[in-house]
CSV table of C-alpha atoms in Angstrom, one decimal:
chain,number,residue,atom,x,y,z
A,1,MET,CA,71.4,23.3,16.1
A,2,PRO,CA,70.6,21.6,12.7
A,3,GLY,CA,67.1,20.0,12.5
A,4,ASP,CA,66.8,16.9,14.7
A,5,HIS,CA,64.9,14.4,12.7
A,6,ARG,CA,64.8,11.6,15.3
A,7,ARG,CA,62.6,13.4,17.7
A,8,ILE,CA,59.0,14.5,17.4
A,9,ARG,CA,58.8,18.3,18.0
A,10,GLY,CA,56.0,19.4,20.2
A,11,PRO,CA,54.2,22.6,19.8
A,12,GLU,CA,55.9,25.9,20.7
A,13,GLU,CA,53.4,26.9,23.3
A,14,SER,CA,51.7,24.7,25.8
A,15,GLN,CA,48.3,25.0,27.6
A,16,PRO,CA,46.9,23.3,30.7
A,17,PRO,CA,45.1,20.0,29.9
A,18,GLN,CA,41.9,21.0,31.8
A,19,LEU,CA,41.1,23.3,28.9
A,20,TYR,CA,40.5,20.2,26.7
A,21,ALA,CA,38.7,18.1,29.3
A,22,ALA,CA,35.0,17.4,28.5
A,23,ASP,CA,32.4,19.3,30.6
A,24,LYS,CA,31.3,17.4,33.6
A,25,GLU,CA,28.0,15.7,33.0
A,26,GLU,CA,25.1,17.1,35.0
A,27,GLU,CA,23.1,14.6,37.0
A,28,PRO,CA,19.5,14.4,36.0
A,29,ALA,CA,17.4,16.6,38.3
A,30,ALA,CA,15.0,15.0,40.7
A,31,ARG,CA,11.4,15.2,39.3
A,32,ASP,CA,7.9,13.8,39.7
A,33,PRO,CA,8.0,10.3,38.2
A,34,THR,CA,4.7,10.8,36.4
A,35,ARG,CA,5.4,14.1,34.8
A,36,LEU,CA,4.9,14.2,31.0
A,37,ARG,CA,6.8,16.8,29.0
A,38,PRO,CA,4.7,19.3,27.1
A,39,VAL,CA,4.1,18.0,23.6
A,40,TYR,CA,3.8,20.0,20.4
A,41,ALA,CA,2.1,18.1,17.6
A,42,ARG,CA,1.3,19.2,14.1
A,43,ALA,CA,-0.2,17.2,11.3
A,44,GLY,CA,-0.4,17.9,7.6
A,45,LEU,CA,2.8,20.0,7.2
A,46,LEU,CA,4.4,18.3,4.2
A,47,SER,CA,2.8,19.2,0.9
A,48,GLN,CA,4.3,16.3,-1.1
A,49,ALA,CA,3.5,13.4,1.3
A,50,LYS,CA,0.0,12.0,1.5
A,51,GLY,CA,0.0,12.4,5.2
A,52,SER,CA,2.6,13.8,7.6
A,53,ALA,CA,3.0,14.7,11.3
A,54,TYR,CA,5.7,16.4,13.4
A,55,LEU,CA,6.0,15.8,17.1
A,56,GLU,CA,8.1,17.5,19.7
A,57,ALA,CA,8.3,16.3,23.3
A,58,GLY,CA,11.0,18.1,25.3
A,59,GLY,CA,14.1,17.6,23.2
A,60,THR,CA,12.8,14.7,21.0
A,61,LYS,CA,11.8,15.8,17.6
A,62,VAL,CA,10.3,13.3,15.1
A,63,LEU,CA,9.0,13.8,11.6
A,64,CYS,CA,6.8,11.1,10.0
A,65,ALA,CA,5.4,10.8,6.5
A,66,VAL,CA,2.9,8.3,5.0
A,67,SER,CA,2.6,7.5,1.3
A,68,GLY,CA,0.4,5.0,-0.6
A,69,PRO,CA,-1.6,2.9,-0.9
A,70,ARG,CA,0.4,1.5,-3.9
A,71,GLN,CA,0.6,-2.0,-5.4
A,72,ALA,CA,2.1,-4.3,-2.9
A,73,GLU,CA,5.3,-6.0,-4.0
A,74,GLY,CA,4.9,-9.7,-4.6
A,75,GLY,CA,5.2,-11.9,-1.6
A,76,GLU,CA,4.2,-15.4,-0.5
A,77,ARG,CA,1.4,-15.1,2.0
A,78,GLY,CA,-0.6,-18.0,3.2
A,79,GLY,CA,-4.4,-18.1,2.7
A,80,GLY,CA,-6.7,-17.4,5.5
A,81,PRO,CA,-10.4,-17.0,6.4
A,82,ALA,CA,-12.2,-14.0,5.0
A,83,GLY,CA,-12.5,-11.1,7.5
A,84,ALA,CA,-16.0,-9.8,8.5
A,85,GLY,CA,-17.7,-6.7,7.2
A,86,GLY,CA,-16.8,-6.8,3.5
A,87,GLU,CA,-13.0,-6.9,4.0
A,88,ALA,CA,-10.6,-8.8,1.9
A,89,PRO,CA,-9.6,-12.3,3.1
A,90,ALA,CA,-6.5,-12.5,5.1
A,91,ALA,CA,-4.2,-13.4,2.2
A,92,LEU,CA,-5.1,-10.2,0.4
A,93,ARG,CA,-5.0,-7.7,3.3
A,94,GLY,CA,-2.9,-4.7,2.8
A,95,ARG,CA,0.6,-4.3,4.2
A,96,LEU,CA,2.2,-1.7,6.4
A,97,VAL,CA,5.9,-1.1,5.6
A,98,CYS,CA,7.6,1.0,8.3
A,99,ASP,CA,11.0,2.6,8.1
A,100,PHE,CA,12.7,4.3,11.1
A,101,ARG,CA,15.7,6.5,10.5
A,102,ARG,CA,17.9,8.4,12.8
A,103,ALA,CA,19.4,11.6,11.4
A,104,PRO,CA,23.2,11.8,11.7
A,105,PHE,CA,22.9,14.8,13.9
A,106,ALA,CA,20.3,13.3,16.2
A,107,GLY,CA,22.6,12.2,19.0
A,108,ARG,CA,25.7,13.7,20.6
A,109,ARG,CA,28.0,11.8,18.3
A,110,ARG,CA,27.5,11.8,14.5
A,111,ARG,CA,26.2,8.5,13.4
A,112,ALA,CA,26.5,7.4,9.7
A,113,PRO,CA,23.1,6.8,8.1
A,114,PRO,CA,22.9,3.0,7.9
A,115,GLY,CA,22.4,2.6,11.6
A,116,GLY,CA,22.4,-1.1,11.6
A,117,GLY,CA,20.3,-3.4,13.6
A,118,GLU,CA,18.8,-0.8,16.0
A,119,GLU,CA,16.9,1.0,13.3
A,120,ARG,CA,15.5,-2.2,11.9
A,121,GLU,CA,14.4,-3.4,15.3
A,122,LEU,CA,12.6,-0.1,15.9
A,123,ALA,CA,11.0,-0.2,12.5
A,124,LEU,CA,9.7,-3.6,13.2
A,125,ALA,CA,8.3,-2.4,16.6
A,126,LEU,CA,6.6,0.5,14.8
A,127,GLN,CA,5.0,-1.9,12.3
A,128,GLU,CA,3.8,-4.3,15.1
A,129,ALA,CA,2.3,-1.5,17.0
A,130,LEU,CA,0.5,0.3,14.1
A,131,GLU,CA,-0.9,-2.9,12.5
A,132,PRO,CA,-3.7,-3.5,14.9
A,133,ALA,CA,-4.9,0.1,14.5
A,134,VAL,CA,-5.1,0.3,10.7
A,135,ARG,CA,-8.0,-1.3,8.8
A,136,LEU,CA,-5.7,-3.2,6.4
A,137,GLY,CA,-8.6,-5.2,5.2
A,138,ARG,CA,-9.9,-2.2,3.3
A,139,TYR,CA,-6.7,-1.9,1.3
A,140,PRO,CA,-6.4,-5.3,-0.4
A,141,ARG,CA,-3.1,-6.0,-2.3
A,142,ALA,CA,-1.9,-2.5,-1.4
A,143,GLN,CA,0.9,-1.4,0.8
A,144,LEU,CA,1.1,1.7,2.9
A,145,GLU,CA,4.6,3.2,3.6
A,146,VAL,CA,5.3,4.9,6.8
A,147,SER,CA,8.7,6.5,7.3
A,148,ALA,CA,9.8,8.1,10.5
A,149,LEU,CA,12.8,10.4,10.8
A,150,LEU,CA,14.2,11.2,14.2
A,151,LEU,CA,15.7,14.7,14.1
A,152,GLU,CA,16.8,14.9,17.7
A,153,ASP,CA,16.9,12.2,20.4
A,154,GLY,CA,15.9,13.7,23.7
A,155,GLY,CA,14.6,10.6,25.3
A,156,SER,CA,11.7,8.2,24.5
A,157,ALA,CA,12.3,8.4,20.8
A,158,LEU,CA,10.3,5.2,19.8
A,159,ALA,CA,7.3,6.5,21.7
A,160,ALA,CA,7.4,9.8,19.9
A,161,ALA,CA,7.8,8.0,16.6
A,162,LEU,CA,4.8,5.8,17.3
A,163,THR,CA,2.6,8.8,18.1
A,164,ALA,CA,3.8,10.7,15.1
A,165,ALA,CA,3.3,7.7,12.8
A,166,ALA,CA,-0.3,7.3,14.0
A,167,LEU,CA,-1.0,11.0,13.5
A,168,ALA,CA,0.5,10.9,10.0
A,169,LEU,CA,-1.7,7.9,9.1
A,170,ALA,CA,-4.8,9.6,10.3
A,171,ASP,CA,-3.8,12.8,8.4
A,172,ALA,CA,-3.3,10.7,5.2
A,173,GLY,CA,-6.9,9.5,5.3
A,174,VAL,CA,-6.0,5.9,6.0
A,175,GLU,CA,-8.9,4.1,7.7
A,176,MET,CA,-8.0,3.3,11.3
A,177,TYR,CA,-9.8,1.8,14.2
A,178,ASP,CA,-8.1,4.1,16.6
A,179,LEU,CA,-5.0,6.3,17.1
A,180,VAL,CA,-1.9,4.8,18.7
A,181,VAL,CA,-0.2,6.8,21.5
A,182,GLY,CA,3.3,5.9,22.6
A,183,CYS,CA,4.9,6.5,26.0
A,184,GLY,CA,8.4,5.7,27.2
A,185,LEU,CA,9.5,4.7,30.7
A,186,SER,CA,12.9,4.0,32.3
A,187,ARG,CA,13.9,2.6,35.6
A,188,VAL,CA,16.3,4.4,37.9
A,189,PRO,CA,19.4,2.2,38.6
A,190,VAL,CA,19.9,3.0,42.2
A,191,PRO,CA,17.3,1.6,44.7
A,192,PRO,CA,14.4,2.4,45.2
A,193,SER,CA,14.0,1.5,41.6
A,194,THR,CA,11.2,3.7,40.6
A,195,TRP,CA,10.0,4.0,37.1
A,196,LEU,CA,10.1,7.4,35.5
A,197,LEU,CA,7.6,8.3,32.8
A,198,ASP,CA,8.8,10.1,29.6
A,199,PRO,CA,12.5,10.0,30.5
A,200,THR,CA,15.0,12.6,29.1
A,201,ARG,CA,18.1,11.5,27.2
A,202,LEU,CA,20.2,11.7,30.4
A,203,GLU,CA,17.8,9.6,32.4
A,204,GLU,CA,17.6,7.0,29.6
A,205,GLU,CA,21.3,6.7,29.4
A,206,ARG,CA,21.7,6.0,33.0
A,207,ALA,CA,18.7,3.7,33.3
A,208,ALA,CA,18.8,0.1,34.3
A,209,ALA,CA,15.8,-0.8,32.1
A,210,GLY,CA,13.6,0.9,29.6
A,211,LEU,CA,10.1,0.3,28.3
A,212,THR,CA,7.9,1.7,25.5
A,213,VAL,CA,4.1,1.2,25.7
A,214,ALA,CA,1.8,1.8,22.7
A,215,LEU,CA,-1.8,2.2,23.5
A,216,MET,CA,-5.0,2.6,21.5
A,217,PRO,CA,-6.8,5.0,23.9
A,218,VAL,CA,-10.5,4.7,22.9
A,219,LEU,CA,-10.4,0.9,22.6
A,220,ASN,CA,-8.1,0.8,25.7
A,221,GLN,CA,-6.0,-1.9,24.2
A,222,VAL,CA,-2.2,-2.1,24.3
A,223,ALA,CA,-1.0,-2.2,20.7
A,224,GLY,CA,2.7,-2.7,21.3
A,225,LEU,CA,5.2,-3.2,24.1
A,226,LEU,CA,9.0,-3.1,23.8
A,227,GLY,CA,11.2,-3.3,26.8
A,228,SER,CA,14.8,-4.2,27.6
A,229,GLY,CA,17.1,-4.1,30.6
A,230,GLU,CA,18.0,-5.8,33.8
A,231,GLY,CA,15.4,-8.0,35.2
A,232,SER,CA,13.4,-7.2,38.3
A,233,SER,CA,10.2,-8.5,39.8
A,234,THR,CA,7.2,-8.9,37.5
A,235,GLU,CA,5.1,-6.6,39.6
A,236,SER,CA,7.6,-3.8,38.9
A,237,TRP,CA,7.2,-4.4,35.1
A,238,ALA,CA,3.4,-4.6,35.5
A,239,ASP,CA,3.4,-1.3,37.4
A,240,ALA,CA,5.5,0.3,34.7
A,241,VAL,CA,3.0,-0.8,32.0
A,242,ARG,CA,0.1,0.6,34.0
A,243,MET,CA,2.0,3.9,34.4
A,244,GLY,CA,2.6,3.9,30.6
A,245,ILE,CA,-1.0,3.3,29.9
A,246,GLU,CA,-2.0,6.3,32.1
A,247,GLY,CA,0.6,8.5,30.4
A,248,CYS,CA,-0.8,7.6,27.0
A,249,GLN,CA,-4.4,8.4,28.1
A,250,ARG,CA,-3.2,11.8,29.3
A,251,LEU,CA,-1.6,12.5,26.0
A,252,TYR,CA,-4.7,11.7,23.9
A,253,PRO,CA,-6.5,15.0,24.1
A,254,VAL,CA,-3.5,16.9,22.7
A,255,LEU,CA,-3.4,14.6,19.7
A,256,GLN,CA,-7.2,14.9,19.2
A,257,GLN,CA,-6.9,18.7,19.1
A,258,CYS,CA,-4.0,18.5,16.7
A,259,LEU,CA,-5.9,16.3,14.2
A,260,VAL,CA,-9.0,18.5,14.4
A,261,ARG,CA,-6.9,21.6,13.7
A,262,ALA,CA,-5.3,19.9,10.7
A,263,ALA,CA,-8.7,18.9,9.4
A,264,ARG,CA,-9.9,22.5,9.8
A,265,ARG,CA,-6.8,23.8,8.0
A,266,ARG,CA,-7.6,21.5,5.1
A,267,GLY,CA,-11.0,23.0,4.7
A,268,THR,CA,-14.5,21.5,4.7
A,269,PRO,CA,-15.2,18.9,2.0
A,270,ALA,CA,-17.5,19.8,-0.9
A,271,PRO,CA,-21.0,18.5,-0.4
A,272,PRO,CA,-21.6,15.3,-2.4
B,1,MET,CA,-25.9,30.2,7.7
B,2,ALA,CA,-24.0,27.0,7.3
B,3,PRO,CA,-24.5,24.5,10.1
B,4,PRO,CA,-21.4,24.1,12.4
B,5,VAL,CA,-19.1,21.4,11.0
B,6,ARG,CA,-18.2,18.6,13.4
B,7,TYR,CA,-14.7,17.3,12.9
B,8,CYS,CA,-13.8,13.9,14.2
B,9,ILE,CA,-10.7,11.7,14.4
B,10,PRO,CA,-10.3,7.9,14.0
B,11,GLY,CA,-11.6,6.0,17.0
B,12,GLU,CA,-14.0,8.8,18.1
B,13,ARG,CA,-17.4,7.5,19.2
B,14,LEU,CA,-20.1,9.1,17.1
B,15,CYS,CA,-23.4,7.8,18.2
B,16,ASN,CA,-25.5,4.8,19.1
B,17,LEU,CA,-26.5,2.2,16.5
B,18,GLU,CA,-30.2,2.9,17.3
B,19,GLU,CA,-30.0,6.5,16.4
B,20,ALA,CA,-28.3,6.1,13.0
B,21,SER,CA,-26.9,3.6,10.6
B,22,PRO,CA,-23.2,3.5,9.7
B,23,GLY,CA,-22.0,4.9,6.3
B,24,SER,CA,-18.6,5.2,4.7
B,25,GLY,CA,-15.6,6.0,6.9
B,26,THR,CA,-17.1,4.5,10.0
B,27,TYR,CA,-17.2,1.1,11.8
B,28,THR,CA,-19.4,-0.3,14.5
B,29,ARG,CA,-18.4,-2.0,17.7
B,30,HIS,CA,-20.4,-2.9,20.8
B,31,GLY,CA,-23.5,-1.2,19.5
B,32,TYR,CA,-21.9,2.2,18.8
B,33,ILE,CA,-20.7,3.8,15.6
B,34,PHE,CA,-17.1,4.9,15.7
B,35,SER,CA,-15.3,7.1,13.1
B,36,SER,CA,-12.6,5.5,11.0
B,37,LEU,CA,-11.2,8.7,9.3
B,38,ALA,CA,-10.0,12.1,10.3
B,39,GLY,CA,-12.6,14.4,8.7
B,40,CYS,CA,-16.1,15.9,8.9
B,41,MET,CA,-19.0,14.0,10.2
B,42,THR,CA,-22.2,14.2,8.1
B,43,LYS,CA,-25.6,13.0,9.0
B,44,SER,CA,-27.9,12.5,6.1
B,45,SER,CA,-31.5,12.4,7.1
B,46,GLU,CA,-33.6,10.0,5.1
B,47,ASN,CA,-37.3,9.9,5.0
B,48,GLY,CA,-38.5,6.9,7.0
B,49,ALA,CA,-35.2,5.0,7.3
B,50,LEU,CA,-32.6,5.8,9.9
B,51,PRO,CA,-30.2,8.7,9.1
B,52,VAL,CA,-26.9,7.6,7.7
B,53,VAL,CA,-23.8,8.8,9.5
B,54,SER,CA,-20.6,9.0,7.5
B,55,VAL,CA,-17.2,10.7,7.7
B,56,MET,CA,-15.9,12.6,4.7
B,57,ARG,CA,-12.6,14.1,3.8
B,58,GLU,CA,-12.3,16.8,1.2
B,59,THR,CA,-10.4,14.6,-1.3
B,60,GLU,CA,-11.8,11.2,-2.1
B,61,SER,CA,-9.4,8.8,-0.5
B,62,GLN,CA,-7.5,6.6,-3.0
B,63,LEU,CA,-9.9,4.3,-4.7
B,64,LEU,CA,-8.8,0.8,-5.0
B,65,PRO,CA,-10.3,-1.3,-7.8
B,66,ASP,CA,-13.1,-3.3,-6.4
B,67,VAL,CA,-14.9,-6.4,-7.8
B,68,GLY,CA,-17.5,-5.2,-10.4
B,69,THR,CA,-16.0,-1.8,-11.1
B,70,ILE,CA,-15.2,-0.7,-14.6
B,71,VAL,CA,-11.6,0.3,-15.0
B,72,THR,CA,-9.5,1.8,-17.8
B,73,CYS,CA,-6.2,0.1,-18.4
B,74,LYS,CA,-3.3,0.1,-20.8
B,75,VAL,CA,-2.1,-3.2,-22.2
B,76,SER,CA,1.6,-3.7,-21.3
B,77,SER,CA,2.3,-7.2,-22.7
B,78,ILE,CA,0.5,-10.0,-24.4
B,79,ASN,CA,0.9,-13.8,-24.4
B,80,SER,CA,-1.0,-16.6,-26.1
B,81,ARG,CA,-2.9,-17.2,-22.8
B,82,PHE,CA,-3.5,-13.7,-21.3
B,83,ALA,CA,-2.8,-10.1,-21.6
B,84,LYS,CA,-1.1,-8.1,-18.8
B,85,VAL,CA,-2.4,-4.6,-18.2
B,86,HIS,CA,-1.7,-1.5,-16.0
B,87,ILE,CA,-4.9,-0.2,-14.4
B,88,LEU,CA,-4.8,3.6,-14.8
B,89,TYR,CA,-8.3,4.8,-14.0
B,90,VAL,CA,-11.0,3.4,-11.7
B,91,GLY,CA,-14.3,4.6,-13.0
B,92,SER,CA,-13.4,8.2,-13.8
B,93,THR,CA,-10.8,8.9,-11.1
B,94,PRO,CA,-7.1,8.5,-12.1
B,95,LEU,CA,-5.0,6.4,-9.8
B,96,LYS,CA,-1.7,7.9,-8.5
B,97,ASN,CA,0.0,4.5,-8.5
B,98,SER,CA,-1.0,2.0,-11.2
B,99,PHE,CA,-2.0,-1.5,-10.3
B,100,ARG,CA,-1.3,-4.6,-12.4
B,101,GLY,CA,-4.1,-6.6,-13.9
B,102,THR,CA,-4.5,-9.7,-16.1
B,103,ILE,CA,-7.1,-10.5,-18.8
B,104,ARG,CA,-7.3,-14.2,-19.4
B,105,LYS,CA,-7.9,-15.7,-22.9
B,106,GLU,CA,-11.3,-17.0,-21.8
B,107,ASP,CA,-12.4,-13.6,-20.4
B,108,VAL,CA,-11.9,-11.7,-23.6
B,109,ARG,CA,-15.3,-12.2,-25.0
B,110,ALA,CA,-18.6,-13.9,-24.1
B,111,THR,CA,-19.0,-16.2,-27.2
B,112,GLU,CA,-16.6,-18.8,-28.6
B,113,LYS,CA,-14.3,-18.4,-25.6
B,114,ASP,CA,-11.9,-21.1,-26.6
B,115,LYS,CA,-11.3,-19.8,-30.2
B,116,VAL,CA,-10.0,-16.5,-29.0
B,117,GLU,CA,-6.6,-15.4,-30.1
B,118,ILE,CA,-5.1,-12.7,-27.9
B,119,TYR,CA,-3.1,-11.3,-30.8
B,120,LYS,CA,-6.4,-10.6,-32.6
B,121,SER,CA,-8.0,-8.9,-29.6
B,122,PHE,CA,-5.3,-6.7,-28.0
B,123,HIS,CA,-2.0,-5.2,-28.8
B,124,PRO,CA,0.5,-3.7,-26.4
B,125,GLY,CA,-0.3,0.0,-25.9
B,126,ASP,CA,-4.0,-0.3,-26.4
B,127,ILE,CA,-6.4,1.4,-24.0
B,128,VAL,CA,-9.0,-1.0,-22.8
B,129,LEU,CA,-12.2,-0.7,-20.8
B,130,ALA,CA,-12.5,-3.8,-18.5
B,131,LYS,CA,-14.4,-4.9,-15.5
B,132,VAL,CA,-12.8,-6.4,-12.4
B,133,ILE,CA,-14.0,-9.9,-11.7
B,134,SER,CA,-11.7,-10.9,-8.9
B,135,LEU,CA,-9.0,-9.5,-6.7
B,136,GLY,CA,-7.0,-12.6,-7.4
B,137,ASP,CA,-5.0,-14.6,-4.9
B,138,ALA,CA,-1.8,-13.5,-3.2
B,139,GLN,CA,0.5,-14.2,-6.1
B,140,SER,CA,-1.6,-13.1,-9.1
B,141,ASN,CA,-2.8,-9.7,-10.1
B,142,TYR,CA,-6.4,-8.3,-10.5
B,143,LEU,CA,-8.4,-10.5,-12.9
B,144,LEU,CA,-10.3,-8.5,-15.5
B,145,THR,CA,-12.8,-9.3,-18.1
B,146,THR,CA,-13.9,-7.7,-21.4
B,147,ALA,CA,-16.7,-10.1,-22.1
B,148,GLU,CA,-19.4,-7.5,-22.7
B,149,ASN,CA,-20.4,-5.3,-25.6
B,150,GLU,CA,-19.4,-2.1,-23.8
B,151,LEU,CA,-16.0,-3.4,-22.8
B,152,GLY,CA,-12.9,-3.8,-24.9
B,153,VAL,CA,-10.4,-1.7,-26.8
B,154,VAL,CA,-11.3,2.0,-27.0
B,155,VAL,CA,-8.1,3.5,-28.3
B,156,ALA,CA,-5.6,1.7,-30.4
B,157,HIS,CA,-2.7,2.7,-32.7
B,158,SER,CA,-1.9,1.0,-35.9
B,159,GLU,CA,1.5,-0.2,-37.1
B,160,SER,CA,2.1,3.2,-38.6
B,161,GLY,CA,1.4,5.0,-35.4
B,162,VAL,CA,-1.9,6.6,-36.3
B,163,GLN,CA,-5.0,6.2,-34.1
B,164,MET,CA,-7.4,3.7,-35.6
B,165,VAL,CA,-11.1,4.0,-36.2
B,166,PRO,CA,-13.4,1.2,-35.2
B,167,ILE,CA,-15.5,-0.4,-38.0
B,168,SER,CA,-17.0,-3.4,-36.3
B,169,TRP,CA,-16.9,-5.2,-33.0
B,170,CYS,CA,-13.8,-7.1,-34.1
B,171,GLU,CA,-12.0,-4.8,-36.5
B,172,MET,CA,-10.4,-1.3,-36.6
B,173,GLN,CA,-9.1,0.6,-39.6
B,174,CYS,CA,-6.2,2.9,-39.9
B,175,PRO,CA,-7.3,6.2,-41.6
B,176,LYS,CA,-3.9,6.7,-43.2
B,177,THR,CA,-3.0,3.3,-44.7
B,178,HIS,CA,-6.5,1.9,-44.7
B,179,THR,CA,-5.3,-1.4,-43.3
B,180,LYS,CA,-7.7,-3.3,-41.1
B,181,GLU,CA,-6.5,-4.8,-37.8
B,182,PHE,CA,-8.3,-7.2,-35.5
B,183,ARG,CA,-9.2,-6.0,-32.0
B,184,LYS,CA,-12.0,-6.7,-29.5
B,185,VAL,CA,-13.6,-3.3,-29.9
B,186,ALA,CA,-15.8,-1.8,-27.2
B,187,ARG,CA,-19.2,-0.3,-28.1
B,188,VAL,CA,-19.0,2.9,-26.1
B,189,GLN,CA,-22.3,4.3,-25.1
B,190,PRO,CA,-23.2,7.5,-27.1
B,191,GLU,CA,-23.3,9.7,-24.0
B,192,PHE,CA,-19.7,9.0,-23.2
B,193,LEU,CA,-18.4,9.9,-26.7
B,194,GLN,CA,-17.1,13.4,-27.2
B,195,THR,CA,-17.2,14.7,-30.7
């Protein structure tokens, strides 16, 4: 038969469609709601950055680098009363500029680099949580740049980024009042709506609500709180915050050891 | 044998305010001294006074120009009212990122402040020793002054590109063309001169 140009020819062979169907998603396994995934933290790994830190918690991998202090770009800032203890007045305090980036290979689908509003919102959350911990009054007219790169999102990415950023700042020799430790939580959609500490990516995707708590462990002050999702009773949210605070306190000794090891690797300072 | 080194992290409680007094890299709160840096804790025992506790890192953390420090800067542009400079060194430590500073007309010298001509004191490209008088407000840069004998131009190049030799506090001469140019010259202390 001469070529039939009005019809679309299918392939010569055919295969069953099940071959091309996506794998069935596994349900997240039942687990202890207060378990924290083991964390690997290392500070001082980048030679070019002033301070750097790498944090791995389960499948979440975050790399954070700090540079500065450099001359702050001009900006209108209102005057304010001078801070105590020889620090610059409020108008001249240093600035913290945070940048949160998600690598294109971080999630299941490739996401093009300008990630839009989500990255900007998380960068703002990072800045709000880190500001109370850094002694910005000691860096007048200067700005410190913190950039966090999420290499793989395995759940509670913002919490891991917060912790890595605080470690990087401490590694850079920036004066801080205390470290900032972050912890993520998510609420199970089916009743009983229990809160799960340190959710994995699967648990986060199916959650009805999510919360990230940033805590300064020694001062025992909450530095940042970011939550979203379906409303429920206020007691439930308050319980979640308490759980997050406990989780942060449990994480603190690991970070302490990590910084001490990094300081030891750098070597002892020469006597003055 | 070297004493064991104690490493500390920001926020770690070091000791009571009664046992020691706070030094650099620490802050006090509720009667205790906390560390503010991730480094080594050193306790210096003084005779009579309380020992001073401070936290040190092996590299001096980035110095920022502070009020009263002598800085070395390079003139970037001049104006009839002020000269804009880039601050390169604070004391003797170089800065990784330069800061901007301003030397106003009335801060160039101590006498006859209103008769100063910036063009006769600095030229773009001169290396100047100055002192920080103020951090400035939010919009302006660091305010510097050269109104002392030891402050002013240290290195300047003439129109022909040769480094000039100072002959008085207000003049420098080019060794090649022997032309004199006006500058506010610094009287550098003899111990800082290298021959």
